[in-house]
Amino acid sequence: MTRTVLTIAGSDSGGGAGIQADLKTFAALGVYGTSALTAVTAQNTLGVSATTTLSTDLVTAQIEAVAGDIEIHATKTGMLGTAAVVEAVAAAIAKLALPMVVVDPVMLAKSGDRLLDDDGVRALCAELLPRALVVTPNIPEAEVLAGRAIRTLADAREAARKIHDI
C-alpha cells in the first residue's frame, strides 16, 4: 500500500526547498506526495528576491480538496509566511484530523531573508506546535522557538525540551 503525505508549504522557484524539495523527497522515499501551496517565492541559490503569500481561503481550499479525496497518512508543514496562514493551517489540520503532523518551522531562507514574521512565530507556537508529532527546526529556528542561544550539545538538548513543552 502506497502511503500519502500532504505538504503544506511555499514554492521555491530555485527548486532547492519548499514544495519542490518535499515532493522530490517523498518520491525518493516511495511515498505519494500531495501539496497545498501557502506562498510563492522568486528565489535562487543566491537569495529571495520576492515573495507573496496566498490567501487563507485558498490555502484552506487546497487542503480540503486534497484531504476530501485522498487518504492522507502524514502531514508536513513548511513555509507558512504569515500568522493568518499559520492559524488557517492549524485549523484545517484540526478540523480534518490530519495525521502525523511534522512541523518544519521555516522562518528564514538560507540567504537570511525573513520568511515568517514575529506574529507568525507566535501563532506557530500557540496554534501549530501543539498539534505536531515532530518539529524539525534548524539551529537558528530552534533558538527563536526556545528563546535561547544554542552553542553546545547541552544547549541543543535544553532547547529541544523547551520546544517540546510548547
Coordinates of N, CA and C in Angstrom, one line a residue, residues 47-165:
G47 N 19.5 33.9 -3.1 CA 18.6 34.6 -2.2 C 17.2 34.7 -2.7
V48 N 16.4 35.3 -1.9 CA 14.9 35.5 -2.2 C 14.8 36.9 -2.7
S49 N 14.2 37.1 -3.9 CA 14.0 38.4 -4.5 C 12.6 38.9 -4.3
A50 N 11.6 38.0 -4.1 CA 10.2 38.4 -3.9 C 9.5 37.2 -3.3
T51 N 8.4 37.6 -2.5 CA 7.5 36.6 -2.0 C 6.1 37.1 -2.0
T52 N 5.2 36.2 -2.1 CA 3.8 36.6 -1.9 C 3.1 35.4 -1.2
T53 N 2.3 35.7 -0.2 CA 1.6 34.7 0.5 C 0.2 34.6 -0.1
L54 N -0.3 33.4 -0.2 CA -1.6 33.1 -0.8 C -2.7 33.4 0.3
S55 N -3.9 33.6 -0.1 CA -5.0 33.9 0.8 C -5.2 32.7 1.7
T56 N -5.7 32.9 2.9 CA -6.0 31.8 3.8 C -7.2 31.0 3.2
D57 N -8.1 31.6 2.5 CA -9.2 30.8 1.9 C -8.6 29.9 0.8
L58 N -7.7 30.3 0.0 CA -7.1 29.4 -1.0 C -6.3 28.3 -0.4
V59 N -5.5 28.6 0.7 CA -4.7 27.6 1.3 C -5.7 26.6 1.9
T60 N -6.7 27.0 2.6 CA -7.6 26.1 3.2 C -8.3 25.2 2.2
A61 N -8.7 25.9 1.1 CA -9.4 25.1 0.0 C -8.5 24.0 -0.6
Q62 N -7.2 24.3 -0.8 CA -6.3 23.3 -1.3 C -6.3 22.1 -0.3
I63 N -6.1 22.4 1.0 CA -6.0 21.3 2.0 C -7.3 20.5 2.0
E64 N -8.4 21.2 2.0 CA -9.7 20.5 2.0 C -9.9 19.6 0.7
A65 N -9.5 20.2 -0.4 CA -9.7 19.4 -1.7 C -8.8 18.1 -1.7
V66 N -7.6 18.2 -1.2 CA -6.8 17.0 -1.2 C -7.3 16.0 -0.2
A67 N -7.5 16.5 1.0 CA -8.0 15.6 2.1 C -9.4 15.0 1.8
G68 N -10.2 15.7 1.1 CA -11.5 15.3 0.8 C -11.6 14.2 -0.2
D69 N -10.5 13.9 -0.9 CA -10.4 12.9 -2.0 C -9.4 11.8 -1.8
I70 N -8.3 12.2 -1.1 CA -7.2 11.3 -1.0 C -6.9 11.0 0.5
E71 N -6.7 9.8 0.9 CA -6.4 9.4 2.2 C -5.0 9.9 2.6
I72 N -4.8 10.8 3.6 CA -3.6 11.3 4.0 C -3.0 10.5 5.2
H73 N -1.8 10.0 5.0 CA -1.2 9.3 6.1 C -0.2 10.1 7.0
A74 N 0.3 11.2 6.5 CA 1.1 12.1 7.2 C 1.0 13.5 6.6
T75 N 1.3 14.5 7.4 CA 1.2 15.9 7.0 C 2.5 16.6 7.4
K76 N 3.0 17.4 6.5 CA 4.2 18.2 6.8 C 4.0 19.6 6.4
T77 N 4.4 20.5 7.3 CA 4.3 21.9 7.0 C 5.7 22.5 6.8
G78 N 5.8 23.5 6.1 CA 7.0 24.3 5.8 C 6.8 25.7 5.9
M79 N 7.1 26.5 4.9 CA 7.0 27.9 4.9 C 5.5 28.3 4.9
L80 N 5.1 29.0 6.0 CA 3.7 29.4 6.1 C 3.5 30.9 5.8
G81 N 4.5 31.7 6.1 CA 4.5 33.1 5.7 C 3.9 34.1 6.7
T82 N 2.7 33.9 7.1 CA 2.0 34.9 8.0 C 1.3 34.2 9.1
A83 N 1.0 35.0 10.1 CA 0.2 34.4 11.3 C -1.2 33.9 10.8
A84 N -1.8 34.6 9.9 CA -3.1 34.2 9.4 C -3.0 32.8 8.7
V85 N -2.0 32.6 7.9 CA -1.9 31.3 7.2 C -1.5 30.2 8.3
V86 N -0.7 30.5 9.3 CA -0.4 29.5 10.3 C -1.7 29.1 11.0
E87 N -2.5 30.1 11.3 CA -3.8 29.8 12.0 C -4.8 29.0 11.1
A88 N -4.8 29.4 9.8 CA -5.7 28.6 8.9 C -5.2 27.2 8.7
V89 N -3.9 27.0 8.7 CA -3.4 25.6 8.5 C -3.7 24.8 9.8
A90 N -3.4 25.4 10.9 CA -3.7 24.7 12.2 C -5.2 24.3 12.3
A91 N -6.0 25.2 11.9 CA -7.5 25.0 12.0 C -7.9 23.8 11.0
A92 N -7.3 23.8 9.8 CA -7.6 22.8 8.8 C -7.1 21.4 9.3
I93 N -5.9 21.4 9.9 CA -5.3 20.2 10.5 C -6.3 19.6 11.5
A94 N -6.8 20.5 12.4 CA -7.7 20.1 13.5 C -9.0 19.6 12.9
K95 N -9.6 20.4 12.1 CA -10.9 20.1 11.5 C -10.9 18.8 10.7
L96 N -9.9 18.6 10.0 CA -9.8 17.4 9.1 C -9.1 16.2 9.8
A97 N -8.7 16.4 11.0 CA -7.9 15.4 11.8 C -6.8 14.8 11.0
L98 N -6.0 15.7 10.4 CA -4.9 15.3 9.6 C -3.8 14.6 10.5
P99 N -3.3 13.5 10.1 CA -2.5 12.7 11.0 C -1.0 13.0 10.9
M100 N -0.3 12.5 11.9 CA 1.2 12.5 11.9 C 1.8 13.8 11.4
V101 N 1.6 14.9 12.1 CA 2.0 16.3 11.7 C 3.5 16.5 12.0
V102 N 4.2 16.8 11.0 CA 5.6 17.2 11.1 C 5.7 18.7 10.7
V103 N 6.2 19.5 11.7 CA 6.3 20.9 11.5 C 7.7 21.3 11.3
D104 N 8.0 21.8 10.1 CA 9.3 22.4 9.8 C 9.0 23.9 9.9
P105 N 9.5 24.5 11.1 CA 9.1 25.9 11.3 C 10.0 26.9 10.5
V106 N 9.7 26.9 9.2 CA 10.5 27.8 8.3 C 10.4 29.2 8.7
M107 N 11.5 29.9 9.1 CA 11.4 31.3 9.4 C 12.4 32.1 8.6
L108 N 13.5 31.5 8.1 CA 14.5 32.2 7.3 C 14.9 31.4 6.2
A109 N 15.2 32.1 5.1 CA 15.8 31.4 3.9 C 17.3 31.2 4.2
K110 N 18.0 30.3 3.6 CA 19.4 30.1 3.8 C 20.2 31.4 3.6
S111 N 19.6 32.3 2.7 CA 20.3 33.6 2.5 C 20.1 34.6 3.6
G112 N 19.2 34.2 4.6 CA 19.0 35.1 5.7 C 17.7 35.9 5.5
D113 N 17.0 35.8 4.4 CA 15.8 36.5 4.2 C 14.7 36.0 5.1
R114 N 13.9 36.9 5.7 CA 12.9 36.5 6.7 C 11.7 35.9 5.9
L115 N 11.2 34.8 6.4 CA 10.0 34.1 5.7 C 8.8 34.0 6.6
L116 N 9.0 34.4 7.9 CA 7.9 34.3 8.9 C 8.1 35.5 9.9
D117 N 7.1 36.4 10.0 CA 7.3 37.5 10.9 C 7.0 37.1 12.3
D118 N 7.2 38.0 13.3 CA 7.1 37.8 14.7 C 5.7 37.3 15.1
D119 N 4.7 37.9 14.5 CA 3.3 37.4 14.7 C 3.1 36.0 14.3
G120 N 3.7 35.6 13.2 CA 3.7 34.3 12.6 C 4.3 33.3 13.6
V121 N 5.5 33.7 14.1 CA 6.2 32.8 15.1 C 5.3 32.6 16.3
R122 N 4.7 33.6 16.8 CA 3.8 33.5 18.0 C 2.6 32.5 17.6
A123 N 2.0 32.7 16.5 CA 0.9 31.8 16.0 C 1.4 30.4 15.9
L124 N 2.6 30.2 15.3 CA 3.2 28.9 15.2 C 3.3 28.2 16.5
C125 N 3.8 28.9 17.5 CA 3.9 28.4 18.9 C 2.6 28.1 19.5
A126 N 1.6 28.9 19.3 CA 0.3 28.8 20.0 C -0.6 27.8 19.3
E127 N -0.6 27.8 18.0 CA -1.6 27.0 17.2 C -1.1 25.7 16.6
L128 N 0.2 25.7 16.1 CA 0.6 24.6 15.3 C 1.5 23.7 16.0
L129 N 2.5 24.2 16.8 CA 3.4 23.2 17.5 C 2.7 22.3 18.4
P130 N 1.6 22.7 19.1 CA 0.9 21.7 20.0 C 0.3 20.6 19.2
R131 N 0.1 20.7 17.9 CA -0.5 19.7 17.1 C 0.6 18.7 16.5
A132 N 1.8 19.1 16.6 CA 2.9 18.4 16.0 C 3.3 17.1 16.7
L133 N 3.6 16.1 15.9 CA 4.2 14.9 16.3 C 5.7 15.1 16.4
V134 N 6.2 15.8 15.4 CA 7.7 16.1 15.3 C 7.8 17.5 14.8
V135 N 8.8 18.2 15.4 CA 9.2 19.5 15.0 C 10.7 19.5 14.5
T136 N 11.0 20.0 13.4 CA 12.3 19.9 12.8 C 13.0 21.3 12.5
P137 N 13.2 22.0 13.6 CA 13.9 23.3 13.3 C 15.4 23.1 13.1
N138 N 16.0 24.1 12.3 CA 17.4 24.2 12.2 C 17.9 25.0 13.5
I139 N 19.1 25.2 13.6 CA 19.6 25.8 14.9 C 19.0 27.2 15.0
P140 N 19.1 28.1 14.0 CA 18.5 29.5 14.2 C 17.0 29.4 14.5
E141 N 16.3 28.5 13.9 CA 14.8 28.4 14.2 C 14.6 27.9 15.6
A142 N 15.4 26.9 16.1 CA 15.4 26.4 17.4 C 15.7 27.5 18.4
E143 N 16.6 28.3 18.1 CA 17.0 29.4 19.0 C 15.8 30.4 19.2
V144 N 15.1 30.7 18.1 CA 13.9 31.5 18.2 C 12.8 30.8 19.0
L145 N 12.5 29.6 18.7 CA 11.4 28.9 19.4 C 11.7 28.7 20.9
A146 N 13.0 28.4 21.2 CA 13.3 28.1 22.6 C 13.7 29.4 23.4
G147 N 13.9 30.5 22.6 CA 14.2 31.7 23.3 C 15.6 31.7 23.9
R148 N 16.6 31.0 23.3 CA 17.9 30.9 23.9 C 18.9 30.6 22.8
A149 N 20.1 31.0 23.1 CA 21.2 30.7 22.2 C 21.6 29.2 22.3
I150 N 22.0 28.6 21.2 CA 22.4 27.2 21.1 C 23.9 27.2 20.6
R151 N 24.8 26.9 21.6 CA 26.2 26.8 21.3 C 26.8 25.5 21.5
T152 N 26.2 24.7 22.4 CA 26.7 23.4 22.7 C 25.6 22.3 22.6
L153 N 26.0 21.1 22.7 CA 25.1 20.0 22.7 C 24.1 20.1 23.8
A154 N 24.6 20.5 25.0 CA 23.7 20.7 26.2 C 22.7 21.8 25.9
D155 N 23.1 22.8 25.2 CA 22.1 23.9 24.8 C 21.1 23.4 23.9
A156 N 21.5 22.5 22.9 CA 20.6 22.0 22.0 C 19.5 21.1 22.7
R157 N 20.0 20.3 23.6 CA 19.1 19.4 24.4 C 18.1 20.2 25.2
E158 N 18.6 21.3 25.8 CA 17.7 22.1 26.6 C 16.6 22.8 25.6
A159 N 17.1 23.3 24.5 CA 16.2 23.9 23.5 C 15.1 22.9 23.1
A160 N 15.6 21.7 22.8 CA 14.6 20.6 22.4 C 13.6 20.4 23.5
R161 N 14.0 20.4 24.7 CA 13.0 20.3 25.8 C 12.0 21.4 25.8
K162 N 12.5 22.6 25.7 CA 11.7 23.8 25.7 C 10.7 23.8 24.5
I163 N 11.1 23.4 23.3 CA 10.3 23.3 22.2 C 9.2 22.2 22.4
H164 N 9.6 21.1 22.9 CA 8.7 20.0 23.2 C 7.6 20.5 24.2
D165 N 7.9 21.3 25.1 CA 7.0 21.8 26.1 C 6.0 22.9 25.6

